[in-house]
CSV table of C-alpha atoms and ligand atoms in Angstrom, one decimal:
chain,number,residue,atom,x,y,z
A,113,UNK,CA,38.5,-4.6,-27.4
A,114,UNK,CA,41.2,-5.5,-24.8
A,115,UNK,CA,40.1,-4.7,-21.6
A,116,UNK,CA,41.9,-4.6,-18.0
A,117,UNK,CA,40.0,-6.3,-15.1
A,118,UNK,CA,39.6,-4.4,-12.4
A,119,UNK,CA,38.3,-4.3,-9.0
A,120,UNK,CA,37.8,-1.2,-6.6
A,121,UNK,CA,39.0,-1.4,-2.5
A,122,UNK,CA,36.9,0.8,-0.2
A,123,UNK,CA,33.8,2.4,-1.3
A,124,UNK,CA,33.7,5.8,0.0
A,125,UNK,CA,36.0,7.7,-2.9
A,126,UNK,CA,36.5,4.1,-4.5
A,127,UNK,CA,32.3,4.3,-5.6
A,128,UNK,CA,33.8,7.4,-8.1
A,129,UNK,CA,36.8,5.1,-9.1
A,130,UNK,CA,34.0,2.0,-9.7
A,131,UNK,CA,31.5,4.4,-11.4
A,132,UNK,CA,34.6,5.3,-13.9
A,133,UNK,CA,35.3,2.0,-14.2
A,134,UNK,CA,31.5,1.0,-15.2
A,135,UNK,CA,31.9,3.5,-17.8
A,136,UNK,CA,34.8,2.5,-19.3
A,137,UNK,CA,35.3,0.6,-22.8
A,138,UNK,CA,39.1,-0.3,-21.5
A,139,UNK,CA,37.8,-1.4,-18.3
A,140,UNK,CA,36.1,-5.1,-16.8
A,141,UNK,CA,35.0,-4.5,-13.3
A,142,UNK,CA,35.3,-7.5,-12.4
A,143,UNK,CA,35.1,-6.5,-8.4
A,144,UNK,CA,34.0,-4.0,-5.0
A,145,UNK,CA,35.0,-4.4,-1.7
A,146,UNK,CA,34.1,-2.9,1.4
A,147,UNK,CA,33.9,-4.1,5.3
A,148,UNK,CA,31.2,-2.5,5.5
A,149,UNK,CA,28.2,-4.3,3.8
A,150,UNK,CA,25.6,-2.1,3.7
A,151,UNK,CA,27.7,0.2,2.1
A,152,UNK,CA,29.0,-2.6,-0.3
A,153,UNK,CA,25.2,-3.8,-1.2
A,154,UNK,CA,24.3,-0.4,-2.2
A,155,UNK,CA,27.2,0.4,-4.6
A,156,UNK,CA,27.6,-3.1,-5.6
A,157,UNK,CA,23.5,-1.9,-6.8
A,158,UNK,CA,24.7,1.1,-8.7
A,159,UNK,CA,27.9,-0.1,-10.3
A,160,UNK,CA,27.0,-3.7,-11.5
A,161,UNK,CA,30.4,-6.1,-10.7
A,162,UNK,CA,30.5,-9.5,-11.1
A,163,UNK,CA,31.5,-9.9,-7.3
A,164,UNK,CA,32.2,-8.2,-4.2
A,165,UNK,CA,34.2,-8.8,-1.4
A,166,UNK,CA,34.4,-7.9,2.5
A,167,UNK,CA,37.8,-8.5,2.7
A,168,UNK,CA,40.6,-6.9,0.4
A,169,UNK,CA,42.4,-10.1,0.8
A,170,UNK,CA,40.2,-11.5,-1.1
A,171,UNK,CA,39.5,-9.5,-3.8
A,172,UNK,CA,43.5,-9.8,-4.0
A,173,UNK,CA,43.6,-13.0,-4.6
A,174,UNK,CA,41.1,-12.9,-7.4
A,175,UNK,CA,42.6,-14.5,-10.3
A,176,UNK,CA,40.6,-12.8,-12.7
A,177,UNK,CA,41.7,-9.0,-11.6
A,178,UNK,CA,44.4,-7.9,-13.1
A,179,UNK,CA,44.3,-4.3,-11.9
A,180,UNK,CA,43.0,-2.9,-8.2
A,181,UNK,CA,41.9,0.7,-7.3
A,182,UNK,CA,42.9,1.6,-3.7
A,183,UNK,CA,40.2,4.0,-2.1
A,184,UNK,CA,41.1,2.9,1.8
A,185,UNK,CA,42.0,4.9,4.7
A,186,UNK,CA,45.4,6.3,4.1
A,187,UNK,CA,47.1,4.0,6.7
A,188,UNK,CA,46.4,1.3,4.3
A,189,UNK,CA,47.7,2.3,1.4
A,190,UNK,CA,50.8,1.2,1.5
A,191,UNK,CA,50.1,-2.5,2.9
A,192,UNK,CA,47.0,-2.5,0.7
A,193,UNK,CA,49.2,-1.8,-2.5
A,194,UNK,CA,52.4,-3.6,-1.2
A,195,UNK,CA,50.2,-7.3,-1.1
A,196,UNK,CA,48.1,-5.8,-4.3
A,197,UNK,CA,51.4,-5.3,-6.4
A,198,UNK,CA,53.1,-8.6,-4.6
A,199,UNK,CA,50.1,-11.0,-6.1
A,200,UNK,CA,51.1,-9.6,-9.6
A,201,UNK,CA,48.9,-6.6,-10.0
A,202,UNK,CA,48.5,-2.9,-11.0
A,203,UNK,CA,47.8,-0.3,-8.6
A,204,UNK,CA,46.3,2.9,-8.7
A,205,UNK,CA,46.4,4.3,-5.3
A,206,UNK,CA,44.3,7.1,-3.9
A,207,UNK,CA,46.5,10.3,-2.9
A,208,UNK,CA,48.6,11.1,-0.8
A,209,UNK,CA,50.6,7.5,-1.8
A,210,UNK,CA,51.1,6.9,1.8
A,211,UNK,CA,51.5,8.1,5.2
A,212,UNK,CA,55.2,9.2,4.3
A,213,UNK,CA,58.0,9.1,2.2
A,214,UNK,CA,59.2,5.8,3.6
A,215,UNK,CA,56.4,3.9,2.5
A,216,UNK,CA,56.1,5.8,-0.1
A,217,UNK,CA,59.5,4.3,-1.2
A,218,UNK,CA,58.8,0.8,-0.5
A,219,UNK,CA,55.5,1.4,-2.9
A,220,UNK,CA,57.5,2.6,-5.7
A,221,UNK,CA,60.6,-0.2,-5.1
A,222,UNK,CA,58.2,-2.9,-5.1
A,223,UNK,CA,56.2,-1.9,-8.4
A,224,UNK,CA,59.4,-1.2,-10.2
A,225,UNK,CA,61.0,-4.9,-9.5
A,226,UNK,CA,57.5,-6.6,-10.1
A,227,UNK,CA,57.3,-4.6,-13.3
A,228,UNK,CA,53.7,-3.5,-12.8
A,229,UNK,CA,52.3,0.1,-13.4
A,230,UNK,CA,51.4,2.4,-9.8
A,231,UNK,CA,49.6,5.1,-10.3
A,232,UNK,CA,48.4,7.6,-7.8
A,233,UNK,CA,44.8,9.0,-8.2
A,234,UNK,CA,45.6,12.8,-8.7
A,235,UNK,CA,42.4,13.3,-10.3
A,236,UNK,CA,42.8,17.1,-10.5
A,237,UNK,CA,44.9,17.3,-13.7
A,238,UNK,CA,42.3,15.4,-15.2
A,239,UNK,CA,39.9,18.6,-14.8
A,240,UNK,CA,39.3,19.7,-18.0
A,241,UNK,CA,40.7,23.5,-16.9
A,242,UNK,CA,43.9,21.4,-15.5
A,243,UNK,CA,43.9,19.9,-19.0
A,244,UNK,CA,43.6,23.3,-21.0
A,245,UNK,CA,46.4,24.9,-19.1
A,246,UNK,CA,48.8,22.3,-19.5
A,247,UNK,CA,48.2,21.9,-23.2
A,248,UNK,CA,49.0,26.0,-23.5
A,249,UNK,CA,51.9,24.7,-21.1
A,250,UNK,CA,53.3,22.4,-23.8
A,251,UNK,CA,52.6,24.8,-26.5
A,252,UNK,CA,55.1,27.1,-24.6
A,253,UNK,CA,52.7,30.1,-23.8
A,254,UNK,CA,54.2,30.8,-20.5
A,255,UNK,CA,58.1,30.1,-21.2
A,256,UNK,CA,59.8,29.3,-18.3
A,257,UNK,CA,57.6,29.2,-14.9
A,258,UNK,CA,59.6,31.0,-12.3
A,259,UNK,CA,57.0,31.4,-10.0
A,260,UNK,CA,53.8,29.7,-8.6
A,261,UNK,CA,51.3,29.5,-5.8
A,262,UNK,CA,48.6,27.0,-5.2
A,263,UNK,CA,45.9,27.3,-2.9
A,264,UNK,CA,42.8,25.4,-1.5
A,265,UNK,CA,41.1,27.1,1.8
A,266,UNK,CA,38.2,25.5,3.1
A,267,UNK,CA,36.0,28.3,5.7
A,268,UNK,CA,34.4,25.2,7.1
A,269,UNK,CA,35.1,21.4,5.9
A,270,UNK,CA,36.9,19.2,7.6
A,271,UNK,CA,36.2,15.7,6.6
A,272,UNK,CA,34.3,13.6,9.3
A,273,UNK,CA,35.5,15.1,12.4
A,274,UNK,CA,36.8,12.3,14.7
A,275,UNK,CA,36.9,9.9,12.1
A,276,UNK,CA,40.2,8.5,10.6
A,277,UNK,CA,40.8,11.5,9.0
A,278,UNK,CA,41.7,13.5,11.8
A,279,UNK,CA,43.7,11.3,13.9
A,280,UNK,CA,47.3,11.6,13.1
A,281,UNK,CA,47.9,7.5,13.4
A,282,UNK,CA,45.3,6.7,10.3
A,283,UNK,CA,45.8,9.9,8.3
A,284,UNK,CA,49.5,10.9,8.5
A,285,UNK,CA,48.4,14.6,8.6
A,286,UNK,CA,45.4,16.7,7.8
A,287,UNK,CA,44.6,19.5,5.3
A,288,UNK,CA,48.1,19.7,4.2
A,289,UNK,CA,48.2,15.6,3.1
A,290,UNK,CA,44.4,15.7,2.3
A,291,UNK,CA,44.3,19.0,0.4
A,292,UNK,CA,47.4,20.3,0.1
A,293,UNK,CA,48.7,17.4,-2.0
A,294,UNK,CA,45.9,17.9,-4.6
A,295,UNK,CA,47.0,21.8,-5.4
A,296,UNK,CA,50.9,20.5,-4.9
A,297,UNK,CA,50.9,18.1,-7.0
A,298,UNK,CA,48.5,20.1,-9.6
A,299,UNK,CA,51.2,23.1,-9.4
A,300,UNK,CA,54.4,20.5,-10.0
A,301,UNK,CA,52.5,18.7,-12.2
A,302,UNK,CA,52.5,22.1,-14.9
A,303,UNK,CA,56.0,23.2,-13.9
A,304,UNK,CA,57.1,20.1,-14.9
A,305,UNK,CA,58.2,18.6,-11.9
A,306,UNK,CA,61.1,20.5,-11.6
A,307,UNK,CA,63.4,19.2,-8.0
A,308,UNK,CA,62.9,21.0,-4.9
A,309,UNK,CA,66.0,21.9,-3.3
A,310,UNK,CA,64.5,23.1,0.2
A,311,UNK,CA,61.7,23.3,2.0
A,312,UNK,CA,59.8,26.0,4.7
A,313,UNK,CA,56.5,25.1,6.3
A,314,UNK,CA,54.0,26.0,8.9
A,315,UNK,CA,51.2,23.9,10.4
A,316,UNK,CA,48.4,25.0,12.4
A,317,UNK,CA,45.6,23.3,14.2
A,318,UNK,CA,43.6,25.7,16.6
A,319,UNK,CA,40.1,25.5,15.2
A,320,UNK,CA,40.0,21.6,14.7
A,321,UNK,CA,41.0,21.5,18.3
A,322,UNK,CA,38.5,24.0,19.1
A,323,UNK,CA,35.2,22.2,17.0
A,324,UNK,CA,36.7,18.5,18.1
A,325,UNK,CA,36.9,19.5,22.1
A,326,UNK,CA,33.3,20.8,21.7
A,327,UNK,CA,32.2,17.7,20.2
A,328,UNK,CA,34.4,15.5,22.4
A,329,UNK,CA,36.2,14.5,19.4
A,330,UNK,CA,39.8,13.3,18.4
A,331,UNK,CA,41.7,15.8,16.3
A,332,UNK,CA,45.4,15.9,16.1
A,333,UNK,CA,46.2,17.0,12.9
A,334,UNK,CA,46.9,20.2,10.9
A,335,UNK,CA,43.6,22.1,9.5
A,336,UNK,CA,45.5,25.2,7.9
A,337,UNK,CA,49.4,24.5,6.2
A,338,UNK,CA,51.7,26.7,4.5
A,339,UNK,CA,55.0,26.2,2.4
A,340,UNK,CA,57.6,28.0,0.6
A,341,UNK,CA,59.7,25.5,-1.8
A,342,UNK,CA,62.7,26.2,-3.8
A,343,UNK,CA,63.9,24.1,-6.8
A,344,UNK,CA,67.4,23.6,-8.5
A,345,UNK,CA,65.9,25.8,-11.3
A,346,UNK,CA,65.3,28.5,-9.4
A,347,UNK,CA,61.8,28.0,-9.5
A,348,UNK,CA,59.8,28.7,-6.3
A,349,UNK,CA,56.2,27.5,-5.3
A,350,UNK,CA,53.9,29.1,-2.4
A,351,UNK,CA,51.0,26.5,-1.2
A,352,UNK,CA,48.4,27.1,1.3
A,353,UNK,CA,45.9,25.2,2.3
A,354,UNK,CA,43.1,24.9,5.0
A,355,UNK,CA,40.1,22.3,6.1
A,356,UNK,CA,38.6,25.0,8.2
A,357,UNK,CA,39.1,28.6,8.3
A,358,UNK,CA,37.6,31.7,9.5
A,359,UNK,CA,37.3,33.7,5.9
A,360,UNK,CA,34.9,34.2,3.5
A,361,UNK,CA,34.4,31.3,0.7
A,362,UNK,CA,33.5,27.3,1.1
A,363,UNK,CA,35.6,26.5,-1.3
A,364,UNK,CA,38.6,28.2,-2.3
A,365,UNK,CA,41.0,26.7,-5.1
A,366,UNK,CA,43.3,29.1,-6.7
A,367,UNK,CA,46.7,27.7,-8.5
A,368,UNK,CA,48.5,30.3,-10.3
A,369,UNK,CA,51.6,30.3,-12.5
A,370,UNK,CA,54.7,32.9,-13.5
A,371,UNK,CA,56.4,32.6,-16.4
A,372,UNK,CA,58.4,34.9,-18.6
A,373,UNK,CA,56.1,34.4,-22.0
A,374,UNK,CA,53.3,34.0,-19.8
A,375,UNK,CA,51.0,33.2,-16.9
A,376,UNK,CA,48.5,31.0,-15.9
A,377,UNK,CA,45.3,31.1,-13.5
A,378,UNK,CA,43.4,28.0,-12.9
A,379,UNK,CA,40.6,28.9,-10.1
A,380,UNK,CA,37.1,27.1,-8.5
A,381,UNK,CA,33.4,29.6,-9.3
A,382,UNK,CA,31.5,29.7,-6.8
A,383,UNK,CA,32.5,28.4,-3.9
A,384,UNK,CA,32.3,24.9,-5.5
A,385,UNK,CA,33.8,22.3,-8.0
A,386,UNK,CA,33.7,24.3,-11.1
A,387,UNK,CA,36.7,25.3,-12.5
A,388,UNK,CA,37.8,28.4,-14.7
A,389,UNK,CA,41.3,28.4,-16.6
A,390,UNK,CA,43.2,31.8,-18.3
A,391,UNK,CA,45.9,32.0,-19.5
A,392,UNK,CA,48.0,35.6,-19.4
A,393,UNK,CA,50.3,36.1,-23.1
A,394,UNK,CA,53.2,38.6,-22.7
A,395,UNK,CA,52.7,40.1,-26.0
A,396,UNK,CA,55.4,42.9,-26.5
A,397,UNK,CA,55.4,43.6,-23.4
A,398,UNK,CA,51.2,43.7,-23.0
A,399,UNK,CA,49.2,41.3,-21.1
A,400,UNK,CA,46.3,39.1,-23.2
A,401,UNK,CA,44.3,37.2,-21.7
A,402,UNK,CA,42.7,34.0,-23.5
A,403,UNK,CA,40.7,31.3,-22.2
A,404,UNK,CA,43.2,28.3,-23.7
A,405,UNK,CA,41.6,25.3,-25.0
A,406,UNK,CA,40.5,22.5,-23.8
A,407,UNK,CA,42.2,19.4,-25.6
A,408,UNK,CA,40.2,16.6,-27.2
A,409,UNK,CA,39.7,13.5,-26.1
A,410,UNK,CA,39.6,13.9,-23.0
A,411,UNK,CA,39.7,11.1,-20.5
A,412,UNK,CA,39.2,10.0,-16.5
A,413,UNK,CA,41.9,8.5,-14.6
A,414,UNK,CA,40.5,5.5,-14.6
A,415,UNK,CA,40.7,5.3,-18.6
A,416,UNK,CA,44.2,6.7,-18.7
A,417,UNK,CA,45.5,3.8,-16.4
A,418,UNK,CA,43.4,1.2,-18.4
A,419,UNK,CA,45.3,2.5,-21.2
A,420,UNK,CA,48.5,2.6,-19.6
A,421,UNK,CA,48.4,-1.3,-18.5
A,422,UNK,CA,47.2,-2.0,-22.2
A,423,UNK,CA,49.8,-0.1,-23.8
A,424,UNK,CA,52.8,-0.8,-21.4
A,425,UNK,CA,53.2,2.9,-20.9
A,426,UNK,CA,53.9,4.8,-17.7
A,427,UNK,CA,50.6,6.5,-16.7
A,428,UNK,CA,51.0,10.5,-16.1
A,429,UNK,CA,50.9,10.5,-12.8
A,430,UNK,CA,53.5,8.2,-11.6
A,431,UNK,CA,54.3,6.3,-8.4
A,432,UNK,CA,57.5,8.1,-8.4
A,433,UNK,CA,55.7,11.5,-8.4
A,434,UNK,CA,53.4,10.6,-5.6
A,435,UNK,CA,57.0,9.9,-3.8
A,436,UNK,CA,58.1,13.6,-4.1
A,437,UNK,CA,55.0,14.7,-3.2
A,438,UNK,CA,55.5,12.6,0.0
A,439,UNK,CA,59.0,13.9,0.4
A,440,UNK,CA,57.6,17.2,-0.1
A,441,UNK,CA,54.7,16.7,2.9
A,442,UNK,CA,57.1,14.9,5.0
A,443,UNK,CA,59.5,18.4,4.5
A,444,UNK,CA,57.0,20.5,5.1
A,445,UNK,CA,55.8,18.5,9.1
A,446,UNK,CA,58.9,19.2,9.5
A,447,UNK,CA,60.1,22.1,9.0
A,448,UNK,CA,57.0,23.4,10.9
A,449,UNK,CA,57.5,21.2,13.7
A,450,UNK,CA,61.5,22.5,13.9
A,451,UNK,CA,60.8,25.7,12.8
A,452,UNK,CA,63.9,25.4,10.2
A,453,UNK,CA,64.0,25.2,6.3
A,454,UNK,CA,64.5,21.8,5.4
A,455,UNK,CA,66.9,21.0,2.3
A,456,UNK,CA,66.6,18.4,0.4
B,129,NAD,N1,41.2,12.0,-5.2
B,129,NAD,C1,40.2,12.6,-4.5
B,129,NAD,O1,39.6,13.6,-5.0
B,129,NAD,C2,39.7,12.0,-3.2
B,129,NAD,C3,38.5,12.4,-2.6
B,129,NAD,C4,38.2,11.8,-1.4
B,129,NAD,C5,39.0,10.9,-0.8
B,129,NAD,N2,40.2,10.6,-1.4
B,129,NAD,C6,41.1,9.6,-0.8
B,129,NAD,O2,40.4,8.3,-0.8
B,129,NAD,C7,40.8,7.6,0.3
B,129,NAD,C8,39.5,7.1,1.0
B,129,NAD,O3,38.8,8.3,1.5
B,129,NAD,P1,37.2,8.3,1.6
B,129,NAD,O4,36.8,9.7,1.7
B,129,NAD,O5,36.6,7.5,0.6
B,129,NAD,O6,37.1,7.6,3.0
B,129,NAD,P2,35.9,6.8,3.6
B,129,NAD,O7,36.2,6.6,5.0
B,129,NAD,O8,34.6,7.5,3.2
B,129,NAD,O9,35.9,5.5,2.8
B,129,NAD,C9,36.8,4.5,3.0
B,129,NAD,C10,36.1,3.1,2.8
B,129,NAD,O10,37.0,2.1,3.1
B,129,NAD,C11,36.3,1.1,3.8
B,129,NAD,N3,37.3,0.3,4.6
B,129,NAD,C12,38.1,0.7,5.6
B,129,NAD,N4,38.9,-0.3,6.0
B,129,NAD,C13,38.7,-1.3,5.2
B,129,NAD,C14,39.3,-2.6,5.0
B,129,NAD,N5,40.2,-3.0,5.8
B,129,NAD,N6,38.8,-3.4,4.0
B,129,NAD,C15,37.9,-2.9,3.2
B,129,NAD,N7,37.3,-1.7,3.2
B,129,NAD,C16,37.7,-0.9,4.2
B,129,NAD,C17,35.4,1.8,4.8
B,129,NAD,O11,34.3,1.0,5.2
B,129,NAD,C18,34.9,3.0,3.8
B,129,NAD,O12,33.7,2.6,3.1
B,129,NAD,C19,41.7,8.5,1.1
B,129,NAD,O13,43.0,8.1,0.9
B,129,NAD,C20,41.4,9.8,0.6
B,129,NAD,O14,42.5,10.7,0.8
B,129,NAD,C21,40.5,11.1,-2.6
């Protein structure tokens, strides 16, 4: 069989990305990289590539990649993917696609005049619940969706207090660009993408200042977000999200959908990374409620943009989409930092 060869940038999320890879029949993982060696050794151990590399430049510049996972700090994904897509090869970027819209832009511009495939990594419609719901979706069980909110409260987990993920100048945000463009994009994703018009948001910050003063620790970013959007179908989407809350659950995930023929609940059990899907039938004027199926064959990210490359197809989770989620993002700072709506 044809396969892509790939390599795998940062080895925090990127181990998952590599592991994917491993598995792959569509896949040659040709490559890992990390600056940090130990780290490096030990997945290098687990996932079996023919190299690895300490510097991304380098890995790059490997002749024998064709394609490149980014799993870096998010201040690097743009350069990262910029010099990636500049020495001729595909990208599939973690989320968020950038720090902002801007680079976002430049990410997108560049991949479309090279003519290679970006992808962003929003591995949440790969669920097999995400999956089910959007086949029902396609089937046209819920009509059109009028209404949705998506939701994903953390009581206490903010990623590595101190560390890049909490200072503004590596991150470009916190829970809202961490989390809140996972249940974003997952709610856009199976409302189409329809185009938001305008945008009202609200960003809060008081307990990672609280836990980061008490640790003598940097945090200047969001940890709870909120957002109303409006789109030009008249469509409207509620998102909340938090790192670090004082409620009940872990783990909260709850995206649900409104349409006229029917809704649509997609929700985490207990407290953790297990996901239930239902779907709500208006039958003469009754609500029934299924579980919808879950559509065969399924496949990870990783295999879908193997498959993509090989086929010359655009993957399902384009670079353009990870650019209106960033437009999105970069609405939402701002309309919480103005206290206006934004339009769009
Ligand atoms: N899709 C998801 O579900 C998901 C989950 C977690 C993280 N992420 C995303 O993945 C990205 C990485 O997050 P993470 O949690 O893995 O962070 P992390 O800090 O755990 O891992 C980043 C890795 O990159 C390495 N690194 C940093 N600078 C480097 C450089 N210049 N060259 C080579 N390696 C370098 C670090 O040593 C580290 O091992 C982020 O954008 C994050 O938003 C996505």
């Amino acid at each position: 069989m044809e396969q892509v060869r790939v390599g795998v940038i940062g080895m925090g999320m990127g181990r998952n990305h590599a592991v994917h890879y491993r598995d792959c029949p569509e896949a040659d993982l040709v490559a890992i990289c990390d600056v940090d060696e130990g780290r490096l050794a030990e997945k290098a151990a687990e996932v079996h590539p023919r190299r690895t590399y300490t510097r991304y430049e380098d890995l790059i510049a490997d002749p024998e990649i064709d394609a490149v996972s980014i799993a870096l700090p998010n201040v690097l994904h743009a350069p990262v993917t910029l010099q990636a897509l500049e020495a001729g090869k595909h990208v599939m970027c973690e989320k968020p696609l950038a720090m902002n819209a801007g680079e976002a832009e430049g990410m997108v511009a560049t991949a479309r005049r090279l003519g290679r495939t970006l992808m962003v990594h929003f591995n949440v419609r790969f669920n097999p619940t995400s999956q089910a719901v959007k086949h029902a979706i396609d089937q046209g069980a819920l009509g059109h969706i009028y209404y949705a909110r998506s939701v994903w409260h953390r009581k206490r987990g903010i990623p590595r207090l101190g560390g890049w993920f909490t200072q503004q100048q590596l991150s470009g945000g916190g829970a809202l660009i961490d989390l809140g463009v996972h249940r974003l994009d997952l709610a856009l994703w199976l409302m189409d993408y329809p185009k938001p018009v305008s945008v009202t948001g609200v960003t809060y910050g008081h307990l990672g200042k609280q836990l980061g003063d008490r640790e003598g620790k940097e945090f200047d970013v969001d940890d709870l977000a909120a957002g109303f959007i409006r789109f030009d179908n008249g469509a409207s989407l509620t998102m909340e999200t938090s790192w670090a809350s004082n409620s009940e659950k872990r783990e909260d995930q709850w995206t649900q959908l409104f349409g006229i023929d029917g809704g649509a609940l997609i929700r985490n059990l207990h407290e953790g990374y297990d996901f239930e899907a239902r779907i709500f039938r208006n039958v003469d004027g009754e609500v029934v409620t299924e579980e919808p199926h879950v559509p065969e064959p399924r496949e990870t990210a990783q295999q879908h943009f193997c498959r993509a490359i090989l086929s010359g197809t655009e993957p399902m989770a384009t670079g353009e989409q990870g650019l209106v989620v960033m437009r999105l993002l970069d609405a939402l700072y701002e309309s919480a930092a103005s206290g206006y709506e934004v339009r769009l």
